[in-house]
C-alpha positions as a printed Julia matrix, in Angstrom:
611×3 Matrix{Float64}:
 107.44   68.18   -50.77
 104.53   67.82   -53.21
 102.38   64.77   -53.73
 103.96   64.35   -57.15
 107.38   64.09   -55.56
 106.09   61.43   -53.19
 104.71   59.3    -56.03
 107.33   57.01   -57.61
 105.07   56.55   -60.67
 104.79   60.28   -61.41
 108.22   61.49   -60.33
 109.92   60.74   -63.72
 107.18   62.61   -65.54
 107.51   65.59   -63.19
 111.25   65.69   -63.91
 110.6    65.46   -67.65
 108.18   68.4    -67.42
 110.79   70.52   -65.62
 113.33   69.67   -68.34
 110.81   70.57   -71.02
 110.05   73.95   -69.43
 113.76   74.78   -69.1
 114.64   73.66   -72.63
 116.83   70.71   -71.6
 116.85   67.3    -73.39
 114.02   65.01   -72.35
 114.54   61.5    -70.98
 113.13   58.48   -72.74
 109.69   57.23   -71.86
 107.68   60.46   -71.97
 104.27   59.54   -73.49
 103.89   60.96   -77.0
 100.44   62.4    -76.34
 101.59   64.21   -73.19
 104.66   65.62   -74.95
 102.51   66.78   -77.89
 100.12   68.5    -75.45
 103.02   70.34   -73.75
 104.28   71.5    -77.14
 100.83   72.8    -78.1
 100.64   74.76   -74.86
 104.02   76.31   -75.54
 102.94   77.14   -79.1
  99.78   78.84   -77.8
 101.87   80.92   -75.4
 100.41   79.47   -72.19
 102.4    80.45   -69.09
 103.03   77.45   -66.81
 103.38   79.74   -63.78
  99.86   81.13   -64.19
  99.11   82.59   -60.77
  95.83   84.36   -61.38
  92.67   84.09   -63.44
  93.07   84.04   -67.19
  91.23   86.64   -69.25
  87.51   86.5    -68.77
  85.74   84.02   -71.03
  82.5    85.22   -72.57
  79.81   82.84   -71.38
  76.62   82.31   -73.39
  73.84   84.44   -72.02
  71.3    81.63   -72.44
  72.82   78.14   -72.41
  70.36   75.28   -73.09
  72.97   72.87   -71.74
  73.18   74.72   -68.42
  69.39   74.89   -68.15
  69.15   71.13   -68.63
  72.14   70.26   -66.45
  71.55   72.52   -63.45
  68.73   70.43   -61.83
  70.71   67.18   -62.13
  73.98   68.68   -60.93
  72.31   70.42   -58.01
  71.01   67.03   -56.85
  74.49   65.47   -57.17
  76.47   68.31   -55.54
  75.74   67.31   -51.89
  77.46   63.96   -52.53
  80.8    65.71   -53.15
  83.56   66.02   -50.61
  83.26   69.8    -50.9
  86.65   70.53   -49.37
  88.6    68.17   -51.65
  86.55   67.64   -54.83
  85.19   69.97   -57.53
  82.53   69.3    -60.16
  82.76   71.5    -63.28
  80.47   71.84   -66.32
  81.74   73.38   -69.59
  80.17   74.01   -72.98
  81.51   72.82   -76.34
  84.06   75.67   -76.33
  85.24   74.6    -72.85
  83.89   77.74   -71.19
  83.0    77.0    -67.57
  79.22   77.24   -67.18
  78.85   75.92   -63.62
  81.04   74.57   -60.81
  80.77   73.51   -57.2
  83.09   72.14   -54.54
  86.78   72.87   -54.25
  90.05   71.39   -55.53
  93.57   72.85   -55.92
  93.59   75.43   -58.7
  89.94   74.96   -59.63
  89.14   78.69   -59.24
  91.9    79.81   -61.58
  90.26   79.49   -64.96
  86.92   80.27   -66.57
  88.08   78.72   -69.84
  89.57   75.22   -69.99
  90.62   75.29   -73.65
  94.21   74.27   -74.37
  94.81   77.7    -75.86
  94.24   79.25   -72.42
  95.47   76.68   -69.88
  97.23   73.9    -71.78
  96.68   70.17   -71.31
  93.73   69.14   -69.12
  91.15   66.36   -68.98
  88.23   68.47   -70.29
  90.11   69.41   -73.47
  91.22   65.8    -73.94
  87.69   64.44   -73.47
  86.32   66.95   -75.95
  88.92   65.99   -78.54
  88.68   62.2    -78.1
  84.9    62.07   -77.43
  85.41   59.7    -74.5
  86.29   59.74   -70.82
  89.74   61.19   -70.19
  92.01   61.47   -67.17
  94.95   63.83   -66.55
  97.11   63.55   -63.44
  99.57   65.92   -61.79
 102.62   66.62   -63.98
 100.72   65.69   -67.14
  99.15   69.14   -66.77
 101.04   72.14   -68.14
 100.11   74.59   -65.38
 102.01   74.7    -62.09
  98.79   75.12   -60.07
  97.52   71.72   -61.28
 100.6    69.68   -60.41
  98.81   68.24   -57.34
  95.47   67.7    -59.11
  93.95   64.61   -60.71
  90.93   65.21   -62.96
  88.59   63.03   -64.97
  86.24   64.43   -67.65
  83.34   62.93   -69.56
  81.9    64.42   -72.79
  78.18   65.29   -72.97
  76.43   64.33   -76.2
  73.34   65.76   -77.88
  70.53   63.14   -77.94
  69.43   64.35   -81.41
  72.66   64.9    -83.32
  75.32   63.04   -81.36
  77.49   66.16   -81.27
  79.5    66.98   -78.17
  77.71   69.71   -76.22
  80.26   70.1    -73.42
  82.08   68.23   -70.66
  81.7    67.29   -67.0
  84.86   67.21   -64.88
  85.54   65.83   -61.4
  88.8    67.21   -59.95
  90.43   66.28   -56.65
  93.83   66.05   -54.96
  96.44   64.06   -56.85
  95.64   60.38   -57.24
  98.81   58.37   -57.82
  97.18   54.94   -57.75
  95.98   52.82   -60.64
  93.33   54.1    -63.0
  90.41   54.68   -63.16
  90.25   57.98   -61.29
  88.23   57.73   -58.04
  85.81   60.3    -59.42
  85.24   58.47   -62.73
  82.03   56.79   -61.54
  80.67   60.11   -60.25
  81.52   61.85   -63.55
  79.85   59.1    -65.59
  76.74   59.17   -63.38
  76.49   62.96   -63.57
  76.87   62.87   -67.37
  74.17   60.19   -67.64
  71.8    62.3    -65.53
  72.41   65.4    -67.65
  71.94   63.5    -70.94
  68.7    61.97   -69.58
  67.41   65.48   -68.9
  68.48   66.56   -72.42
  66.55   63.62   -73.92
  63.45   64.47   -71.9
  63.59   68.1    -73.01
  64.2    67.07   -76.64
  61.1    64.85   -76.62
  59.04   67.71   -75.23
  60.42   70.11   -77.84
  59.74   67.62   -80.65
  56.16   67.31   -79.43
  55.78   71.11   -79.49
  57.05   71.14   -83.08
  54.64   68.34   -84.07
  51.68   70.13   -82.47
  52.53   73.36   -84.33
  52.83   71.44   -87.61
  49.45   69.71   -87.16
  47.73   73.01   -86.34
  49.18   74.61   -89.48
  48.48   71.66   -91.81
  44.69   71.4    -91.23
  44.34   68.95   -94.07
  46.56   67.43   -96.73
  45.99   70.22   -99.25
  48.13   72.76   -97.37
  51.85   72.99   -98.14
  53.43   73.09   -94.68
  57.01   72.56   -93.52
  58.06   72.45   -89.85
  61.7    72.32   -88.8
  63.91   72.94   -85.79
  67.12   72.67   -87.83
  67.49   68.95   -87.07
  64.03   67.44   -87.54
  61.74   68.13   -90.48
  58.02   67.58   -90.98
  56.68   68.14   -94.5
  53.21   67.72   -95.94
  52.55   65.99   -99.24
  51.66   69.3   -100.91
  54.88   70.94   -99.66
  56.96   68.0   -100.94
  55.7    68.7   -104.44
  56.17   72.48  -104.18
  59.47   73.0   -102.36
  62.81   72.21  -103.93
  65.63   70.69  -101.84
  67.28   74.1   -101.81
  64.13   75.72  -100.34
  63.89   73.04   -97.64
  67.54   73.49   -96.76
  67.1    77.28   -96.55
  64.2    76.81   -94.13
  66.21   74.37   -92.01
  69.14   76.76   -91.96
  66.83   79.59   -90.89
  65.38   77.45   -88.1
  68.84   76.49   -86.95
  70.57   79.87   -87.03
  67.85   82.5    -86.83
  65.3    80.93   -84.52
  64.93   84.02   -82.4
  62.44   86.86   -81.98
  59.29   87.56   -80.02
  56.58   88.01   -82.6
  54.02   85.53   -83.81
  54.28   85.66   -87.6
  57.02   86.8    -89.91
  57.7    87.2    -93.59
  60.28   85.48   -95.77
  61.76   87.93   -98.3
  62.97   86.52  -101.59
  66.03   87.93  -103.42
  65.35   90.86  -105.69
  66.2    88.85  -108.78
  63.6    86.18  -107.99
  60.42   88.21  -107.81
  57.97   89.44  -105.2
  58.17   88.38  -101.59
  55.28   87.37   -99.36
  55.32   89.5    -96.23
  53.06   88.4    -93.4
  52.04   91.05   -90.92
  54.44   91.46   -88.04
  52.43   91.82   -84.83
  52.76   94.89   -82.67
  55.56   94.56   -80.17
  57.76   92.3    -82.27
  61.28   93.6    -81.83
  63.09   91.32   -84.25
  62.31   90.17   -87.76
  62.41   86.53   -88.7
  63.89   86.5    -92.2
  64.71   83.3    -94.08
  65.97   84.19   -97.58
  64.86   81.59  -100.1
  67.31   80.59  -102.86
  67.38   82.06  -106.31
  64.65   80.66  -108.54
  62.4    79.57  -105.67
  58.98   78.76  -107.1
  57.12   79.57  -103.92
  56.66   82.09  -101.15
  56.6    81.26   -97.46
  54.79   82.59   -94.4
  56.88   81.86   -91.31
  55.6    81.32   -87.78
  58.14   80.64   -85.0
  57.52   77.66   -82.71
  58.05   78.47   -79.05
  58.88   76.17   -76.17
  59.56   77.29   -72.58
  59.92   80.89   -73.71
  62.44   80.13   -76.48
  62.04   79.86   -80.23
  63.0    76.28   -81.07
  62.01   76.17   -84.75
  59.59   77.37   -87.38
  56.5    76.41   -89.33
  56.39   77.6    -92.94
  53.2    77.69   -95.02
  54.22   77.66   -98.67
  52.3    79.06  -101.61
  53.14   78.82  -105.34
  54.39   81.98  -106.97
  53.51   82.78  -110.6
  56.54   82.31  -112.79
  57.55   85.64  -114.29
  59.97   85.95  -117.18
  63.33   87.24  -116.04
  65.9    88.97  -118.17
  68.63   86.57  -119.13
  71.94   87.33  -117.51
  75.23   86.43  -119.05
  76.45   83.12  -117.65
  79.72   82.83  -115.8
  82.75   81.85  -117.78
  85.31   79.1   -117.53
  85.27   76.9   -114.47
  82.13   78.52  -113.01
  79.84   76.92  -115.59
  77.64   74.07  -114.38
  74.02   73.26  -113.71
  74.39   70.2   -111.47
  72.8    70.28  -108.03
  76.15   69.84  -106.25
  77.81   72.69  -108.18
  74.9    75.12  -107.92
  74.66   74.43  -104.18
  78.38   75.13  -103.68
  78.28   78.37  -105.68
  75.15   79.54  -103.85
  76.75   78.76  -100.5
  79.91   80.7   -101.4
  77.87   83.67  -102.63
  75.81   83.72   -99.44
  78.93   83.65   -97.26
  80.61   86.44   -99.22
  77.61   88.74   -98.8
  78.05   88.71   -95.01
  81.02   90.14   -93.09
  83.93   87.83   -92.45
  86.49   85.65   -94.22
  85.57   82.81   -96.6
  87.46   79.53   -97.11
  87.06   77.74  -100.46
  88.32   74.16  -100.39
  88.42   71.36  -102.93
  90.68   69.18  -105.0
  93.2    70.74  -107.36
  91.63   72.1   -110.52
  88.06   72.33  -109.22
  87.85   76.09  -109.83
  88.53   77.52  -106.37
  90.43   80.56  -107.62
  87.96   81.16  -110.47
  85.07   81.18  -108.0
  86.93   83.5   -105.63
  87.7    85.96  -108.42
  84.06   85.87  -109.5
  82.98   86.74  -105.95
  85.55   89.55  -105.83
  84.65   90.91  -109.25
  84.8    94.71  -109.27
  86.7    95.0   -105.97
  90.31   95.07  -107.3
  91.48   92.36  -104.86
  95.03   91.9   -103.7
  96.01   88.39  -104.87
  98.84   86.53  -103.15
  99.89   82.95  -103.86
 101.62   80.93  -101.14
 102.64   78.33  -103.74
 104.79   80.91  -105.54
 106.24   82.5   -102.4
 105.61   80.67   -99.09
 107.16   83.56   -97.14
 104.57   86.29   -97.75
 105.73   88.58   -94.97
 102.39   88.6    -93.19
 104.28   88.41   -89.92
 105.75   91.83   -90.64
 102.34   93.45   -90.91
 102.76   94.39   -94.57
  99.26   93.3    -95.54
  96.31   95.43   -94.56
  93.16   93.34   -94.9
  90.06   95.58   -94.88
  86.95   94.89   -92.85
  83.4    94.63   -94.13
  82.84   98.29   -93.34
  85.78   99.3    -95.54
  84.02   98.5    -98.82
  84.8   101.2   -101.31
  87.31  103.03   -99.14
  90.25  104.32  -101.13
  93.36  102.17  -100.86
  91.54   99.3    -99.13
  91.54   96.05  -101.09
  90.23   92.62  -100.12
  92.8    89.83   -99.96
  92.63   86.66  -102.05
  95.05   84.13  -100.56
  95.72   81.14  -102.84
  97.08   77.79  -101.65
  96.73   78.38   -97.92
  98.16   74.9    -97.36
 101.57   76.19   -98.56
 101.8    79.08   -96.06
 104.82   79.29   -93.8
 104.18   78.95   -90.08
 104.92   82.62   -89.27
 102.39   83.75   -91.9
  99.78   81.28   -90.6
 100.33   82.59   -87.07
  99.95   86.16   -88.35
  96.65   85.28   -90.04
  95.4    83.58   -86.88
  96.17   86.72   -84.89
  94.55   88.95   -87.51
  91.33   86.91   -87.52
  91.19   86.96   -83.72
  91.45   90.74   -83.7
  89.29   91.32   -86.8
  86.87   88.41   -87.37
  85.09   90.51   -90.03
  88.22   90.86   -92.24
  87.56   90.69   -96.0
  89.6    87.65   -96.92
  89.03   84.74   -99.3
  91.43   81.82   -98.91
  91.68   78.74  -101.13
  92.85   75.43   -99.72
  93.6    72.07  -101.32
  93.39   69.25   -98.74
  96.36   66.91   -98.75
  98.88   66.08   -96.09
  97.9    66.44   -92.46
  98.2    70.13   -91.46
 100.31   71.21   -88.53
  98.69   72.6    -85.38
  99.06   76.22   -86.5
  97.43   75.66   -89.91
  94.8    73.4    -88.33
  93.88   76.24   -85.99
  93.42   78.53   -89.01
  91.27   75.93   -90.79
  89.18   75.41   -87.64
  88.65   79.18   -87.41
  87.43   79.32   -91.02
  85.44   76.06   -90.93
  82.14   77.75   -90.13
  82.52   79.98   -93.2
  83.82   77.42   -95.68
  82.51   75.84   -98.87
  83.81   72.68  -100.55
  83.71   72.57  -104.35
  82.71   69.19  -105.81
  85.17   67.3   -107.98
  84.4    67.06  -111.69
  83.79   63.3   -111.38
  80.98   64.13  -108.95
  79.22   66.34  -111.53
  79.84   64.73  -114.93
  76.6    66.22  -116.25
  78.36   69.62  -116.28
  81.02   68.53  -118.78
  78.91   69.37  -121.85
  78.37   72.89  -120.53
  82.06   73.28  -119.68
  83.4    72.24  -123.08
  82.52   75.47  -124.97
  84.1    77.6   -122.21
  87.43   75.73  -122.15
  87.7    75.32  -125.94
  89.93   77.94  -127.62
  88.4    79.99  -130.4
  88.79   78.48  -133.88
  91.25   79.88  -136.38
  89.77   82.23  -139.02
  87.78   80.24  -141.54
  87.75   77.09  -139.39
  84.6    75.59  -137.84
  84.27   75.43  -134.05
  85.25   72.23  -132.26
  82.38   69.75  -131.87
  82.11   66.29  -130.37
  80.53   62.96  -131.26
  78.12   61.42  -128.78
  80.57   58.58  -128.12
  83.37   61.04  -127.31
  81.12   62.96  -124.93
  80.25   59.76  -123.09
  83.94   58.93  -122.73
  84.58   62.4   -121.26
  81.71   61.99  -118.81
  82.92   58.57  -117.63
  86.54   59.63  -117.04
  87.38   60.3   -113.34
  89.37   63.51  -114.1
  91.85   63.56  -111.19
  92.9    67.06  -112.33
  89.25   68.16  -112.58
  88.35   71.17  -114.77
  91.98   72.16  -115.25
  92.8    68.72  -116.68
  89.76   68.88  -118.98
  90.83   72.3   -120.26
  94.37   71.1   -121.01
  93.05   68.08  -122.91
  90.66   70.17  -125.01
  93.3    72.76  -125.87
  95.77   70.04  -126.85
  93.17   68.47  -129.13
  92.2    71.78  -130.69
  95.8    72.72  -131.39
  96.91   69.37  -132.76
  94.0    68.22  -134.95
  94.64   67.64  -138.62
  91.14   66.47  -139.52
  87.76   68.17  -139.74
  84.45   67.22  -138.24
  83.47   66.35  -134.7
  86.04   64.93  -132.31
  85.68   61.13  -132.24
  86.35   58.83  -129.32
  89.41   57.43  -131.07
  91.12   60.85  -130.97
  91.02   60.99  -127.17
  94.03   59.94  -125.06
  94.09   56.27  -124.09
  92.98   56.66  -120.46
  89.98   58.76  -121.53
  89.15   56.69  -124.6
  89.21   53.33  -122.83
  87.25   54.57  -119.83
  87.12   53.01  -116.35
  86.81   49.25  -116.11
  83.12   48.6   -115.69
  80.74   45.79  -115.0
  76.99   45.51  -114.76
  75.76   46.46  -111.31
  73.75   43.92  -109.36
  70.14   44.75  -108.42
  71.27   45.37  -104.83
  74.0    47.78  -106.01
  71.55   49.57  -108.31
  69.12   50.04  -105.42
  71.91   51.32  -103.17
  73.15   53.71  -105.85
  69.62   55.05  -106.42
  69.18   55.62  -102.69
  72.46   57.54  -102.49
  71.63   59.73  -105.5
  68.14   60.44  -104.14
  69.59   61.42  -100.73
  72.05   63.76  -102.44
  69.21   65.32  -104.43
  67.07   65.86  -101.33
  69.93   67.52   -99.47
  71.1    69.77  -102.26
  74.29   67.81  -102.95
  75.47   68.07   -99.32
  77.28   64.77   -98.77
  77.5    65.08   -94.98
  73.74   65.54   -94.62
  73.05   62.79   -97.18
  75.3    60.38   -95.28
  73.51   61.2    -92.02
  70.11   60.63   -93.63
  71.28   57.25   -94.99
  72.78   56.23   -91.66
  76.3    55.77   -93.03
  79.58   57.59   -92.5
  80.68   60.33   -94.87
  83.81   58.33   -95.77
  81.59   55.37   -96.72
  79.47   57.63   -98.93
  82.57   58.95  -100.73
  83.87   55.4   -101.23
  80.61   54.17  -102.7
  80.4    57.15  -105.03
  83.89   56.34  -106.3
  83.02   52.66  -106.72
  79.88   53.39  -108.73
  81.5    56.09  -110.86
  81.46   54.76  -114.41
  80.55   51.17  -113.44
  76.9    51.58  -114.31
  77.64   52.49  -117.93
  76.5    49.05  -119.26
  73.15   49.53  -117.53
  72.28   52.55  -119.57
  74.63   55.39  -120.45
  73.41   58.92  -120.53
  72.29   60.1   -123.96
């Protein structure tokens, strides 16, 4: 007889689990979260009778979390009841980095993700960002039916992101919560986070020292960054655009590797010359940080090292003579726009498409997702499928052959443009998930319009594509682009007729309208006006539809609201239109930033409309 059978509190849940596994009706009283976790495990194909190790999980070769945690955990390990208790450390992907002690079933898995082993306390703590307990039959695996486990998330002292989890597992505890090992788990997590804070302070000091050595006076344009913190001299603030600063931060965050002392930063071919610093002898890896198109400066990069690792970079900027460039034809239709938010989104999408792997383009309806995707795929003869027209695409039958990055130009191989991913049937979503697991470099562009909460299968697909996604701004977030968009969405005039023009008052009304249908709605309105006009001359405000003509109800902003609005707009400008980064810099949530932008949209018109 198992411990679960001996526990009156857990016996009903054990019986419910057996009914679930055998497909019989469940009794009342099964907790919703536990039932949902069982269903996810079944969806992922987890075997409850797992009797051996799951497939090997690839552990990071050099884990900063493990380096920081090992001293603290080694000190705590002797306090464990080694024969009955296990202490386990995982990273943010729930890969086991370190463990000690012993508990039933603790040597079964090197990966504690729900996709591999079903419901467990580490996965629950990672998802909820707080301490979590899972007891006996709440688990999906048979080997954990006599195990109680408590897990605590580990947070980064700089960013607040979850870095991993600490788990204490022991024989089944059928008494009242909290778990007997909860205090030990909390203490171990506190010790690890204290070590992370100490190391972060030391690393920040190394970055500051490198910055001060490079600055050598206020006249030098110097930027230092580790991807989270930024130091910038007064001269660099006047020379570097927000896009250049973001490119340097991205380079420090994602490419902070190498062994040399000084590296060059190549600029794109269409920008001009690049400044290449000498790479010292013995450097086995280049340190390239591509600057954005139109960068007015060059950069000499020096990596900042700490404890044998590259933790960031110091960039010395120099102005570059502006050279005339041949004018290129501008993009048509929905791709037109010179606002910071729009240019940043297009640049991000272009950068992602140039590297192997799928790309996800998200945004409200009518923002130009398909137009941007077709622009990126120009000249490749893509295969376009639309889940809104036919939700059952047959992907589950293997009819679609999505080429990889190395297949460019191969006869018969065509990239796939998948429109309206939110409308896909579950079998097709599952087929795409399997395809991306087998071929993460597949040439695929998917468009997605957020709306209702996605199911677990679609959410898994969105999570897979999240790292290679770009969100297009709504038209109300870039009203300054409307004047550039109008000529591209206006139909050509009839022979002998003048082109459509607009009065200043009509343009202001267009710029103040929220445009829930975005560029598509603007195009429909313009075409309706052009086809139905019976008068000549510029379009006047009185010819516009009532909602556009009357504009949003406005009032004069208070001085406090004006100051808040200015701070938000300045933060957006500094961060290249990235709302998440702007919200972090302002110390507010992203949802709060979106709400304030909506509140101020159009309400400041009495304070001074745009000319």
